[in-house]
Short mmCIF file of C-alpha atoms in Angstrom, two decimals:
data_model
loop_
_atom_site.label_atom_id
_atom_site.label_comp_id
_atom_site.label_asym_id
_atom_site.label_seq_id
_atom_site.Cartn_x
_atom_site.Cartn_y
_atom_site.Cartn_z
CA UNK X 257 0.00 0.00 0.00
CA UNK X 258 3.21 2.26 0.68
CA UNK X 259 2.96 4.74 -2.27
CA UNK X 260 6.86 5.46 -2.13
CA UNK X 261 8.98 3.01 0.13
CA UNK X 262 12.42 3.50 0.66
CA UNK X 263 15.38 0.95 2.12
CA UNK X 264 16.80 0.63 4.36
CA UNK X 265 15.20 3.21 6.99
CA UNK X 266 18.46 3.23 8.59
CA UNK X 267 22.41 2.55 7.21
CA UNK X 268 25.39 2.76 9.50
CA UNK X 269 28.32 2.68 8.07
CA UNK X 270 31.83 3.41 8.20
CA UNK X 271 34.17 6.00 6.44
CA UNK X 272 35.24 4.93 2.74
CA UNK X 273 32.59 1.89 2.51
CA UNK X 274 30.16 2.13 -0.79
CA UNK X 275 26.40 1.84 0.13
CA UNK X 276 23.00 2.00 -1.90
CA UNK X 277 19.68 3.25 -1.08
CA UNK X 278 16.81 1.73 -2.82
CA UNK X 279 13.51 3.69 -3.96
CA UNK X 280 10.27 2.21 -5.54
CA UNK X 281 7.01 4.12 -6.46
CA UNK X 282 3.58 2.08 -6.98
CA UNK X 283 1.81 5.84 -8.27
CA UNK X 284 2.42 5.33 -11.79
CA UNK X 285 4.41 8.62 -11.71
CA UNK X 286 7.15 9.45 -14.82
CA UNK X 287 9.17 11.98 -12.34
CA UNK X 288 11.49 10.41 -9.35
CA UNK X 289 14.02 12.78 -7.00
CA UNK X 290 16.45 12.52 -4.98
CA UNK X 291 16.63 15.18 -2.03
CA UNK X 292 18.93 15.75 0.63
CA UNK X 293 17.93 16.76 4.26
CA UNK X 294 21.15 17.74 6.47
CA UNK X 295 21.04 18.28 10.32
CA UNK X 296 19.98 21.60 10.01
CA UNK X 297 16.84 20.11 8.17
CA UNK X 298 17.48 21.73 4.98
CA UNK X 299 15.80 19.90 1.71
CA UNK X 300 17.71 19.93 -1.00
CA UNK X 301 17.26 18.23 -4.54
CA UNK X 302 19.78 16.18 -5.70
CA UNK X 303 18.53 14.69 -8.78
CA UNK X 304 15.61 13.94 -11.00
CA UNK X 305 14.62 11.25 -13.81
CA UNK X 306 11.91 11.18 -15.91
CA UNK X 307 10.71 8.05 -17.23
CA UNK X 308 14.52 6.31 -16.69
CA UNK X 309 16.38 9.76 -17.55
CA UNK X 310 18.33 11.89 -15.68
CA UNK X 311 16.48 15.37 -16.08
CA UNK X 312 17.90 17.24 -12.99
CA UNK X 313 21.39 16.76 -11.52
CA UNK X 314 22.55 19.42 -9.17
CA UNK X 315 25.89 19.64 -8.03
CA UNK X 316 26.30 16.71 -6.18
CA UNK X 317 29.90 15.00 -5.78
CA UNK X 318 30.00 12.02 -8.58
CA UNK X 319 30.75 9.57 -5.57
CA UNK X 320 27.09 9.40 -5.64
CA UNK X 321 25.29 7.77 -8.60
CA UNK X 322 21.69 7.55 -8.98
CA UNK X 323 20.26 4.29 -11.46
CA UNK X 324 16.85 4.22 -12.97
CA UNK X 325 16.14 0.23 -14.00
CA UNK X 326 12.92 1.08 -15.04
CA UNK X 327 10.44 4.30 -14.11
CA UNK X 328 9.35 2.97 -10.57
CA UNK X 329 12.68 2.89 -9.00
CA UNK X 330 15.00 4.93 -8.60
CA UNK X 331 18.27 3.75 -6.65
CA UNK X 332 21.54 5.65 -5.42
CA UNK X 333 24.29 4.93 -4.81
CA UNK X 334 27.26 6.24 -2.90
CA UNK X 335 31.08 5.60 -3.22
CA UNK X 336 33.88 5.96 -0.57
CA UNK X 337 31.70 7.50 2.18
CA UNK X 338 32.34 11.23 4.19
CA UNK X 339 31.31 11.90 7.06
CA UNK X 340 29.70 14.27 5.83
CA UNK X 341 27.52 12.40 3.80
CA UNK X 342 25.81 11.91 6.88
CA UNK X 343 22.06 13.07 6.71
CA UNK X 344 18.51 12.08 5.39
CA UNK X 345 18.27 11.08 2.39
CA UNK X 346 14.35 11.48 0.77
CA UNK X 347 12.84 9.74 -2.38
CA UNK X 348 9.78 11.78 -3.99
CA UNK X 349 7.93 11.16 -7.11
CA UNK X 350 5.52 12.89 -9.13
CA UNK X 351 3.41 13.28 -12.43
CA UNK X 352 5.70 14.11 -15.24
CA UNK X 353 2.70 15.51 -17.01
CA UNK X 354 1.23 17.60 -14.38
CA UNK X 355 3.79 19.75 -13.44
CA UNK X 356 2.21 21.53 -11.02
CA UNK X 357 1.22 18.40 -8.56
CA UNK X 358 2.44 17.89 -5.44
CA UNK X 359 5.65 15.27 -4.87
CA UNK X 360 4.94 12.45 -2.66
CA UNK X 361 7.95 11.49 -0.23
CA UNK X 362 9.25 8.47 1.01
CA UNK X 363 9.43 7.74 4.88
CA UNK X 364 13.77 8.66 4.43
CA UNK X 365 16.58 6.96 5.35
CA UNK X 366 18.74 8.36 7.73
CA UNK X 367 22.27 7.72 7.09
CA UNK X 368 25.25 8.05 9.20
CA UNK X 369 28.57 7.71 8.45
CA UNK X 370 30.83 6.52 11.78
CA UNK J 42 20.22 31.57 -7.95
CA UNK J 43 17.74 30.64 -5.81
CA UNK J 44 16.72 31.86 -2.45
CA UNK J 45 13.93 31.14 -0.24
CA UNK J 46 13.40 32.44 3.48
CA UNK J 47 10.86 31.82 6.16
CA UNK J 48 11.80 32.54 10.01
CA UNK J 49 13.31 29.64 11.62
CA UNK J 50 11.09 29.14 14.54
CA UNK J 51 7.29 30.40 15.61
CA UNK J 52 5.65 29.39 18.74
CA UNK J 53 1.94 29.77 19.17
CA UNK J 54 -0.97 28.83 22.16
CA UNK J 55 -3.72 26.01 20.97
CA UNK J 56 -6.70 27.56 19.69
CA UNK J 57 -4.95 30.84 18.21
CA UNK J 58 -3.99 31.38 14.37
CA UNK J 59 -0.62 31.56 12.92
CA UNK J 60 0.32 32.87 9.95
CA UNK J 61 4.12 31.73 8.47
CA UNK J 62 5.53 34.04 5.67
CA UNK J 63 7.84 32.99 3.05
CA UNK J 64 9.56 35.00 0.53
CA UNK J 65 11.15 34.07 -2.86
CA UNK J 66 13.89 35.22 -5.35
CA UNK J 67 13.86 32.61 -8.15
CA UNK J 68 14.62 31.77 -11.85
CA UNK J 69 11.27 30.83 -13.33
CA UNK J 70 8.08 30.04 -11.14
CA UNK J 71 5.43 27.00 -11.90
CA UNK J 72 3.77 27.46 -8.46
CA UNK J 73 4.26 27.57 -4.82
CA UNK J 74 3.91 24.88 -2.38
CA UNK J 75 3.78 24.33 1.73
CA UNK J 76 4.61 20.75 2.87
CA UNK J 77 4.15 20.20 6.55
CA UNK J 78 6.89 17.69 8.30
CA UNK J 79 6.79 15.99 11.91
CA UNK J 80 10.38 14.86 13.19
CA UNK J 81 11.47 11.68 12.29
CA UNK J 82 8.96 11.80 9.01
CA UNK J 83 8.72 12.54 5.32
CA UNK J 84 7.53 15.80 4.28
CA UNK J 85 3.78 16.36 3.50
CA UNK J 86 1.58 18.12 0.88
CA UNK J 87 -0.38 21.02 2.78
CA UNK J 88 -1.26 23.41 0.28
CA UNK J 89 -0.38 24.73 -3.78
CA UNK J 90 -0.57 28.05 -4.91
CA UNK J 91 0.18 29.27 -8.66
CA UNK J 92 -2.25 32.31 -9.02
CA UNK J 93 -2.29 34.94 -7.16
CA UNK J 94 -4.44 35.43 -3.85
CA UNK J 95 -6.19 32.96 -1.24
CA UNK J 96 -6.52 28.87 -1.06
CA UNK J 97 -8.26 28.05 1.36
CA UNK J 98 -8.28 24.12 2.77
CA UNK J 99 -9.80 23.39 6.11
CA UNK J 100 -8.27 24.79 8.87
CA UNK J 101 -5.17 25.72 6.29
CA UNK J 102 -4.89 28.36 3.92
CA UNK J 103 -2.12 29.83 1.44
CA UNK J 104 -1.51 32.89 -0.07
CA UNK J 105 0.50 34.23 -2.75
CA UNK J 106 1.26 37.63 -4.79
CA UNK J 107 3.78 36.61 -7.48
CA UNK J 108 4.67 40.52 -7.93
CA UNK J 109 5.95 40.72 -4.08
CA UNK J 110 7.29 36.77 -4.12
CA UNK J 111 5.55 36.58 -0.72
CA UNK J 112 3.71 33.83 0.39
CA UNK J 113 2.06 32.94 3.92
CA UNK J 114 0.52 29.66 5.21
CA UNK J 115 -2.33 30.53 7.73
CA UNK J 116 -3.12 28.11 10.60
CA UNK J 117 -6.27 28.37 12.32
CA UNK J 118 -7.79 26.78 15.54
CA UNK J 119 -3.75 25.57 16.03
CA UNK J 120 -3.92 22.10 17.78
CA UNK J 121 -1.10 20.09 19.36
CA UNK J 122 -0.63 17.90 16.88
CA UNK J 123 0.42 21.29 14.24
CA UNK J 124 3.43 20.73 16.32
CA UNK J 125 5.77 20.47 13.36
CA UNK J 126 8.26 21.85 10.92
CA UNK J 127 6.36 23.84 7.60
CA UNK J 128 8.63 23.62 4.56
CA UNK J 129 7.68 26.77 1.53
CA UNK J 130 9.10 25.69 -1.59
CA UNK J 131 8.92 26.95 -5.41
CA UNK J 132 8.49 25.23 -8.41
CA UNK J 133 11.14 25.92 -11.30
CA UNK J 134 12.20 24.30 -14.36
CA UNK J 135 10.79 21.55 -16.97
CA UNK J 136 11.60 18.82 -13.99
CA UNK J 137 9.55 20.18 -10.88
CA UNK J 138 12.72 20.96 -9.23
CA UNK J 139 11.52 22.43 -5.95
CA UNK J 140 13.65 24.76 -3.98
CA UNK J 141 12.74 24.41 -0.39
CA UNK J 142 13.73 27.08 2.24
CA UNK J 143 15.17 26.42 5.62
CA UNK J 144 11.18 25.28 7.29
CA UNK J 145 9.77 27.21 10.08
CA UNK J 146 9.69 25.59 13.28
CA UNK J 147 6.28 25.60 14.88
CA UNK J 148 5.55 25.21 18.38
CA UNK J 149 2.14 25.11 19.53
CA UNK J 150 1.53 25.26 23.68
CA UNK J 151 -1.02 25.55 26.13
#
């Protein structure tokens, strides 16, 4: 029933190791995002695909890479972990066609890098 | 570039209204939105404004003037459970990029 589910809820992890964060959507929606919420609960977009392609791709180090298999998931993945990578990490999706419709969030995953 | 501010932190008694303001400096504009978040959860859809003036939703309501890039969420009959952090954020760009701002703080007390 979970319209946009992301795992793991939590990661731990240490300095340097490579970890992915999956994201699936059961709306039907073209659009997925990435977004970035740091301790100061800031939201900030890190990158968009539409229907499998990358559409929006701020300027976010290329340790992390985001992979579209098909237009319900959206995955990313980060290399050699910072600890400043630490933060919450959001998946959102929303109607390509209807630009001006809200974006439904996933529940986050909070990462922290030890 | 972008900027969007709201004031960081707004404390309010149950019962009373509270009105959040959030102004905008952007490049391009497909419409205004309010998300509401609780700590510990994802953000929330409260309220979308593209036109100018009044939406009104319940005990919400939004308001924008595009020529001022001002907007305000209103919050009436405030209840404990408003207890929360409300997010303004624009609409730019082909994608639906949303730039959020910082999120105002709102405590609501007896």
């Amino acid at each position: 029933d979970t319209a946009v589910s992301q795992t793991p809820k939590y990661l731990v992890t240490q300095m340097g190791n490579d970890k992915s964060i999956k994201c699936e959507q059961n709306l039907g929606h073209d659009t997925m995002y990435w977004y970035k919420q740091d301790s100061k609960k800031f939201l900030k977009i890190m990158f968009s695909y539409n229907n499998k392609e990358l559409i929006i791709n701020e300027t976010v180090p290329n340790r992390f890479s985001p992979k579209s298999p098909d237009k319900a998931h959206l995955n990313l993945h980060i290399n050699s972990l910072e600890l400043g990578d630490s933060a919450v990490y959001f998946c959102a999706s929303s109607p390509r066609d209807r630009l001006n419709t809200e974006a439904f969030f996933g529940q986050g995953t909070r990462l922290t890098v030890v | 570039g972008q900027n969007i501010d709201q004031p960081t932190e707004m404390t309010a008694t149950e019962g009373a209204i509270v009105q959040i303001n959030c102004t905008y400096q952007t490049s391009g504009f497909n419409g205004l939105f309010w998300y509401q978040q609780h700590a510990g959860e994802a953000p929330t859809f409260l309220s979308y404004n593209v036109l100018d003036g009044l939406e009104e939703k319940g005990r919400f309501s939004s308001f924008l003037s595009r020529s001022k890039g001002y907007s305000y969420l209103l919050l009436k009959e405030l209840q404990m459970k408003d207890s929360a952090s409300y997010l303004c954020a624009v609409s730019t760009g082909g994608g639906n990029k949303l730039t959020f701002g910082t999120g105002t703080q709102l405590k609501v007390e007896l």
